[in-house]
mmCIF file of C-alpha atoms in Angstrom:
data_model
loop_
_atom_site.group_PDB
_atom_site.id
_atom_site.type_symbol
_atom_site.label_atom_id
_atom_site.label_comp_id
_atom_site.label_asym_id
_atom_site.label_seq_id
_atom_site.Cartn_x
_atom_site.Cartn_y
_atom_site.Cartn_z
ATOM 1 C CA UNK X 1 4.589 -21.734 23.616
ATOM 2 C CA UNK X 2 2.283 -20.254 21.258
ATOM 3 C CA UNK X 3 3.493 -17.453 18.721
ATOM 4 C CA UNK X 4 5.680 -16.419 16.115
ATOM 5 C CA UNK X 5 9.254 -17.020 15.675
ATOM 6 C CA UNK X 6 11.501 -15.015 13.463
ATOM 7 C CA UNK X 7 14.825 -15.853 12.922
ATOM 8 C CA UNK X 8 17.628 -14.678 12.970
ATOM 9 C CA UNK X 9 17.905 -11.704 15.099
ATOM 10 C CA UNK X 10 20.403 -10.124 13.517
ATOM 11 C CA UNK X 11 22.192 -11.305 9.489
ATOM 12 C CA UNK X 12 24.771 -9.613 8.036
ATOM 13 C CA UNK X 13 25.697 -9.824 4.506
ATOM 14 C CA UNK X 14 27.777 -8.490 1.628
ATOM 15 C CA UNK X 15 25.788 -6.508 -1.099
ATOM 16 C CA UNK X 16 25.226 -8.383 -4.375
ATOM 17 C CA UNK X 17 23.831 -11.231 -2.069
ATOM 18 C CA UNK X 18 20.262 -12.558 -1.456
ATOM 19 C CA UNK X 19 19.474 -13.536 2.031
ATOM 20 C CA UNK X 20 16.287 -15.498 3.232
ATOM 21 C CA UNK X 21 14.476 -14.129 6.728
ATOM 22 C CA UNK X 22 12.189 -16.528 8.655
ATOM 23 C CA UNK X 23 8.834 -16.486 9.716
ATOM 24 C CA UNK X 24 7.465 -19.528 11.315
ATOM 25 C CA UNK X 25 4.009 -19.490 13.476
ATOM 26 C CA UNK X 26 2.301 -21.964 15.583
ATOM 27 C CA UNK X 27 -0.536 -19.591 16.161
ATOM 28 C CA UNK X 28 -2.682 -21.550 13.650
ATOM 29 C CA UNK X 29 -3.281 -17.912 11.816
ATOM 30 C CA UNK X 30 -3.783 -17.902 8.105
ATOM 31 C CA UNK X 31 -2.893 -14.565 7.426
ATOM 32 C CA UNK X 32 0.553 -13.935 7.502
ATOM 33 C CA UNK X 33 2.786 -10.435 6.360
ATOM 34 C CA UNK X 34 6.150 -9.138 5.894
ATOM 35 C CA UNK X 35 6.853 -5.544 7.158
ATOM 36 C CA UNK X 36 10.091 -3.276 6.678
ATOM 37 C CA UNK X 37 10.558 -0.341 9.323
ATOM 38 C CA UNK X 38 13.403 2.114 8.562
ATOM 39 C CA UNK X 39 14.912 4.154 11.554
ATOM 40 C CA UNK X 40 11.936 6.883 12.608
ATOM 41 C CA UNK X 41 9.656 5.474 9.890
ATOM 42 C CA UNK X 42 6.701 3.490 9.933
ATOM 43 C CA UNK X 43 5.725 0.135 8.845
ATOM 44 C CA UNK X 44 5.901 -0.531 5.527
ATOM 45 C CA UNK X 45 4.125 -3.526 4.166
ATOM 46 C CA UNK X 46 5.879 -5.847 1.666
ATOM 47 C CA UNK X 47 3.929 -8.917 1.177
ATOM 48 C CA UNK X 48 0.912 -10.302 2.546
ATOM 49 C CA UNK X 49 -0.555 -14.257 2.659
ATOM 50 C CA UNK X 50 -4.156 -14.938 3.410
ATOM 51 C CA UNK X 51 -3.745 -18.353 2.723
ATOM 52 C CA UNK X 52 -1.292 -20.973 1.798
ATOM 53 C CA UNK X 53 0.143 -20.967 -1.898
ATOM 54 C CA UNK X 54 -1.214 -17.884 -2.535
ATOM 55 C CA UNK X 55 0.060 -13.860 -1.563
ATOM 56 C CA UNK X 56 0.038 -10.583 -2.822
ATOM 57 C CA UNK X 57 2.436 -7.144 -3.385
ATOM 58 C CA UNK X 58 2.346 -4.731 -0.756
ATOM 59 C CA UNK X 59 3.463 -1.245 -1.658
ATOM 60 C CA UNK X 60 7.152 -1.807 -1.580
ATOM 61 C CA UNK X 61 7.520 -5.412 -3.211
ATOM 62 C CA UNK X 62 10.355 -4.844 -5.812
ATOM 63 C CA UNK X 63 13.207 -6.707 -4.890
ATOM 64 C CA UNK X 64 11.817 -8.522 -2.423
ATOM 65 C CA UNK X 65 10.061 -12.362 -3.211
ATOM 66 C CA UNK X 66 8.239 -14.656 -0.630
ATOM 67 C CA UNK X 67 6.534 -18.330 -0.467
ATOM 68 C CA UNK X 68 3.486 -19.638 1.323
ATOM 69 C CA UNK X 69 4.100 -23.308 0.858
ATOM 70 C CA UNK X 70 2.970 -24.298 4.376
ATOM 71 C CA UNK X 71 0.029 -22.477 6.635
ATOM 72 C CA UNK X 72 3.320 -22.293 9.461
ATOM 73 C CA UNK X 73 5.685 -20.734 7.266
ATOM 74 C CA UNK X 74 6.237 -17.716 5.274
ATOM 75 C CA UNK X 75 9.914 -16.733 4.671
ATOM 76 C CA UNK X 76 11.334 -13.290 2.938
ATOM 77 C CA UNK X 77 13.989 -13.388 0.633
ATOM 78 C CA UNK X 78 16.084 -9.856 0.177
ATOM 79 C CA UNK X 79 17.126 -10.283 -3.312
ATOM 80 C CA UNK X 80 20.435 -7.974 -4.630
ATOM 81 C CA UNK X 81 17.747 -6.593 -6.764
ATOM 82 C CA UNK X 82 16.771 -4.265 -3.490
ATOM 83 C CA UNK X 83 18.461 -1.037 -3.484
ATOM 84 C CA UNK X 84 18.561 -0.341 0.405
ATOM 85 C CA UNK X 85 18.241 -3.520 1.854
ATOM 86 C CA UNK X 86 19.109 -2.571 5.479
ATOM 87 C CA UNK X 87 16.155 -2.238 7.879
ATOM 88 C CA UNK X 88 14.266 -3.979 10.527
ATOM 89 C CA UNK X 89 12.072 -6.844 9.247
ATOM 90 C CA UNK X 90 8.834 -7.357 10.822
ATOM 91 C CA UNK X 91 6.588 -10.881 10.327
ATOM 92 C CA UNK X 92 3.040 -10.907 11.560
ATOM 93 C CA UNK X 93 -0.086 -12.942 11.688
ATOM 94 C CA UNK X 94 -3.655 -12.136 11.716
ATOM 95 C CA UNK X 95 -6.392 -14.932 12.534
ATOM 96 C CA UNK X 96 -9.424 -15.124 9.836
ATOM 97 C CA UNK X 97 -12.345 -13.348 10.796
ATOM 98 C CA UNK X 98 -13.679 -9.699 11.508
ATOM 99 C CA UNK X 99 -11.630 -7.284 13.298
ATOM 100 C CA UNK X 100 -8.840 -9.171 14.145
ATOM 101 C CA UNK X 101 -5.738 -7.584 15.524
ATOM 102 C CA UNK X 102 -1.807 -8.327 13.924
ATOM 103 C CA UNK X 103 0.407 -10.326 16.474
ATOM 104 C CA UNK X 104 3.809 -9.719 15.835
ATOM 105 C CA UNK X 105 7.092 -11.376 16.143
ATOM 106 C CA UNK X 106 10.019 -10.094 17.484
ATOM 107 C CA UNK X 107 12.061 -9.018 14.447
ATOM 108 C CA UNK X 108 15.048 -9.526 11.911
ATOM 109 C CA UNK X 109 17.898 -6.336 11.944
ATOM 110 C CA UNK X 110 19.141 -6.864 8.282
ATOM 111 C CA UNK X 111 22.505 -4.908 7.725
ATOM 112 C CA UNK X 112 24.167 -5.240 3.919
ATOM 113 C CA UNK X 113 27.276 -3.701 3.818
ATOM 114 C CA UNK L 1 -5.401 5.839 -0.689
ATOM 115 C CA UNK L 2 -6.303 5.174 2.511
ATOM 116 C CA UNK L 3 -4.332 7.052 5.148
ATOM 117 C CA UNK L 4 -3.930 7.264 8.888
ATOM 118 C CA UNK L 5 -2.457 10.251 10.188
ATOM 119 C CA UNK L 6 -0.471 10.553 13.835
ATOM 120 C CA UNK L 7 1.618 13.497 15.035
ATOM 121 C CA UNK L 8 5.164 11.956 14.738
ATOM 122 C CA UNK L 9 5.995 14.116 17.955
ATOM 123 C CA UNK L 10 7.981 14.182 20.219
ATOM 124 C CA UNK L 11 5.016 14.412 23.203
ATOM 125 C CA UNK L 12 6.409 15.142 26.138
ATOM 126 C CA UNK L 13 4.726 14.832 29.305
ATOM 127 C CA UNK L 14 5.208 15.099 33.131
ATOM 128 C CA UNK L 15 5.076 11.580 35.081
ATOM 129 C CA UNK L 16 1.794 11.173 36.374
ATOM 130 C CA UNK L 17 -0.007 13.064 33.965
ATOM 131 C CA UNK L 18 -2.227 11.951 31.167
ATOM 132 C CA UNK L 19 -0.677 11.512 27.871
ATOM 133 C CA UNK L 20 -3.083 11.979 24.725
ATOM 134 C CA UNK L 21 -2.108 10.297 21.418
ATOM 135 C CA UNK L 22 -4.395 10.818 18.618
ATOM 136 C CA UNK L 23 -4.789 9.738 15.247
ATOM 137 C CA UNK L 24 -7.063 10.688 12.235
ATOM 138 C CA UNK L 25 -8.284 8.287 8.937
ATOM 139 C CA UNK L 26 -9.457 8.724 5.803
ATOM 140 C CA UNK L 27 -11.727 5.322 5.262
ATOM 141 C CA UNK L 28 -15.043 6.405 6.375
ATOM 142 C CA UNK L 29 -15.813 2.727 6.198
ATOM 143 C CA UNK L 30 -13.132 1.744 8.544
ATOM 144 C CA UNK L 31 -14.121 -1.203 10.810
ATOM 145 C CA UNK L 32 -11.728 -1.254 13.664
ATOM 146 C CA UNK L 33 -8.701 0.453 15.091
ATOM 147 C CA UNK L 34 -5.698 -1.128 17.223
ATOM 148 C CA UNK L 35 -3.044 1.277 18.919
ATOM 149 C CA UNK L 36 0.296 -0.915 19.271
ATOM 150 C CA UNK L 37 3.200 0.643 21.386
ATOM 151 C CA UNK L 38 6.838 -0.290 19.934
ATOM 152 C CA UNK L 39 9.993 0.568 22.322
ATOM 153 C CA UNK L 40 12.781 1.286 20.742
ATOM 154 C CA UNK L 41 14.771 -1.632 18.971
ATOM 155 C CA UNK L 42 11.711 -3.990 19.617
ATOM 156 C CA UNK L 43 8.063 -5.131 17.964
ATOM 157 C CA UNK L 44 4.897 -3.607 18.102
ATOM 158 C CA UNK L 45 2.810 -4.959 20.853
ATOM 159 C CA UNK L 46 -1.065 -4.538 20.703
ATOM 160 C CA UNK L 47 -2.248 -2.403 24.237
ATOM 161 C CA UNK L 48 -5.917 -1.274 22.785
ATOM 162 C CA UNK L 49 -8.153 -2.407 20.390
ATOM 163 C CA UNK L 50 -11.701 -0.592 19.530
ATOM 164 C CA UNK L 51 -14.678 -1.145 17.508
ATOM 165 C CA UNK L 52 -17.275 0.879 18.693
ATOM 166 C CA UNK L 53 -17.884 4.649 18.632
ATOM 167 C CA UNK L 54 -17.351 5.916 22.258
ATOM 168 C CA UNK L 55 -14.745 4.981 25.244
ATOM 169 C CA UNK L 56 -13.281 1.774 26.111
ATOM 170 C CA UNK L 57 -10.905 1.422 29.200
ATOM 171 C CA UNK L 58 -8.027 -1.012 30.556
ATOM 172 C CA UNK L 59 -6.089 -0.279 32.992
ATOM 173 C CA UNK L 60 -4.742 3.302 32.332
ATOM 174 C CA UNK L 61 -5.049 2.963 29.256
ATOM 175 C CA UNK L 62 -8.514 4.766 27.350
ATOM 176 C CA UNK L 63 -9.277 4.148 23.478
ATOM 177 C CA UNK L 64 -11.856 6.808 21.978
ATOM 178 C CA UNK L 65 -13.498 6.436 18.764
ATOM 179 C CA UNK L 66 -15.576 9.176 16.870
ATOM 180 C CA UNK L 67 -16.245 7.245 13.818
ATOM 181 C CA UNK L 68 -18.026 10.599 12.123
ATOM 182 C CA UNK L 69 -15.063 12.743 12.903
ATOM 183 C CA UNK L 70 -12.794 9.631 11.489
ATOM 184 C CA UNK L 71 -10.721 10.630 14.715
ATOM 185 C CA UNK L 72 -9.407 8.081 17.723
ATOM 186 C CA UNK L 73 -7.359 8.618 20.381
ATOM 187 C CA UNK L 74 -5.248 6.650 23.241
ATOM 188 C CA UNK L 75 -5.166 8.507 26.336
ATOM 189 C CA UNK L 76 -2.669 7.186 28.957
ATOM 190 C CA UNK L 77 -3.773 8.262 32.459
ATOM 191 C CA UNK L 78 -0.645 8.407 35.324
ATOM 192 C CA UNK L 79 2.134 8.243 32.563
ATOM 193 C CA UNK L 80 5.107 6.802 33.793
ATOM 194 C CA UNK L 81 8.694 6.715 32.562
ATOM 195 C CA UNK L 82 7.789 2.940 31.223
ATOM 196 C CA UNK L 83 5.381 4.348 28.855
ATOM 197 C CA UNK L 84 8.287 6.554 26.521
ATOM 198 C CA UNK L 85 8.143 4.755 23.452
ATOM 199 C CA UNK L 86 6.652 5.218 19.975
ATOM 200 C CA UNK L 87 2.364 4.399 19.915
ATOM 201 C CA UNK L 88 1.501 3.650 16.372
ATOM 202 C CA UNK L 89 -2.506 3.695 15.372
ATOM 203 C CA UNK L 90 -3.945 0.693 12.910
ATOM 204 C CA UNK L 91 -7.045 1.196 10.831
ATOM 205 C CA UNK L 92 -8.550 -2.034 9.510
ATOM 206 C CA UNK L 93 -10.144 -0.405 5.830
ATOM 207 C CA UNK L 94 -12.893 -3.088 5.858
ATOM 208 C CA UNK L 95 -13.825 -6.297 6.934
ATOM 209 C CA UNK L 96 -12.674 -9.448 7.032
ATOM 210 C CA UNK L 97 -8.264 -9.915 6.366
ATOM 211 C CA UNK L 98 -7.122 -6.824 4.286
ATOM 212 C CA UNK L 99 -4.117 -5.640 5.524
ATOM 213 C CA UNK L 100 -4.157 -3.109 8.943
ATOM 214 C CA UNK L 101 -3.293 0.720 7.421
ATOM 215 C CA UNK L 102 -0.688 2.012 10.003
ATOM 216 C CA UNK L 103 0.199 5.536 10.890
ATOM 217 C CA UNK L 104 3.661 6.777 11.160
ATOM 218 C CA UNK L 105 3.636 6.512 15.418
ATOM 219 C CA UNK L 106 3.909 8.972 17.905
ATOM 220 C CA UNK L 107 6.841 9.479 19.944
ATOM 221 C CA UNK L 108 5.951 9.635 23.733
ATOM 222 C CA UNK L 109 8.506 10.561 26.467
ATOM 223 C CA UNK L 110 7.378 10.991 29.903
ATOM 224 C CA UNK L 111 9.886 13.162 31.952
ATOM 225 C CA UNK L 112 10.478 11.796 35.920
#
């Protein structure tokens, strides 16, 4: 099956800790991105990838860090560096070329207690 | 700063009636515009996409785009009780693969 795969579903971890979220995609996409959604907010973007080895901040990047080392693959770490780690975690991918939509995965639920 | 605006809601509406989201931008050179419907606890899913000013139709669902007015709009015709869940407009800035500019969502509940 085609699409992307984001695992796990749910992590749980102790403050102080970094924790690495997956994002892999057989969608052949180039563009990939890392979104946070808070309960009732909306979708904040964290870090983008247009293509691989190379990404940029979105508007809440601090204490987050990411690689692009493969076109498939673009995993999140939550560093203890992030002050309010717990959220939903959104990956999505966007194919090259004009006008083309996001196609998301289904989601990591990040709790730090 | 480019911004997309939504009315966070809630919208209530009657089943069967016709549900109208809309959304304003700020990016007079915006290229295209997605509306993506989110239930809660899940992903967005894209229902509409539209490029050109005027109406585009699928199913019950109708995307509208006034591209002088920076104003588009999702109008859901025969809502149902399937269709309560948050609708949350994209604005693509320019072309090519800058990131989507999201609005906050609307809130939709359809009352049986």
């Amino acid at each position: 099956d085609g699409g992307i795969t984001q695992s796990p579903k749910y992590l749980f971890r102790k403050e102080g800790q970094n924790v690495t979220l997956s994002c892999e995609q057989n969608l052949n996409h180039d563009a990939m991105y890392w979104y946070r959604q808070d309960p009732g907010q909306g979708l904040r973007l964290i870090y983008y990838s247009q293509i691989v080895n190379d990404f940029q901040k979105g508007d809440i990047a601090e204490g987050y860090s990411v690689s692009r080392e493969k076109k498939e693959s673009f995993p999140l770490t939550v560093t203890s560096a992030q002050k309010n780690p717990t959220a939903f975690y959104l990956c999505a991918t966007r194919q090259t070329g004009y006008n083309s939509p996001l196609h998301f995965g289904n989601g990591t639920r990040l709790t730090v207690t | 700063q480019k911004e997309v605006e939504q009315n966070s809601g809630p919208l209530s509406v009657p089943e069967g009636a016709i549900a109208s989201l809309n959304c304003t931008y700020s990016d007079r050179g915006s290229q295209s515009f997605f509306w993506y419907r989110q239930y809660s606890g899940k992903s967005p899913e894209l229902i509409m996409f539209i490029y050109s000013n005027g109406d585009k139709e699928d199913g019950r669902f109708t995307a509208q785009l006034n591209k002088a007015s920076q104003y588009v709009s999702l109008l859901i015709r025969d809502s149902q009780p399937s269709d309560s869940a948050t609708y949350l407009c994209a604005v693509n800035p320019i072309s090519g693969n800058t990131p989507l500019v999201f609005g906050k969502g609307t809130r939709l509940s359809v009352i049986a």
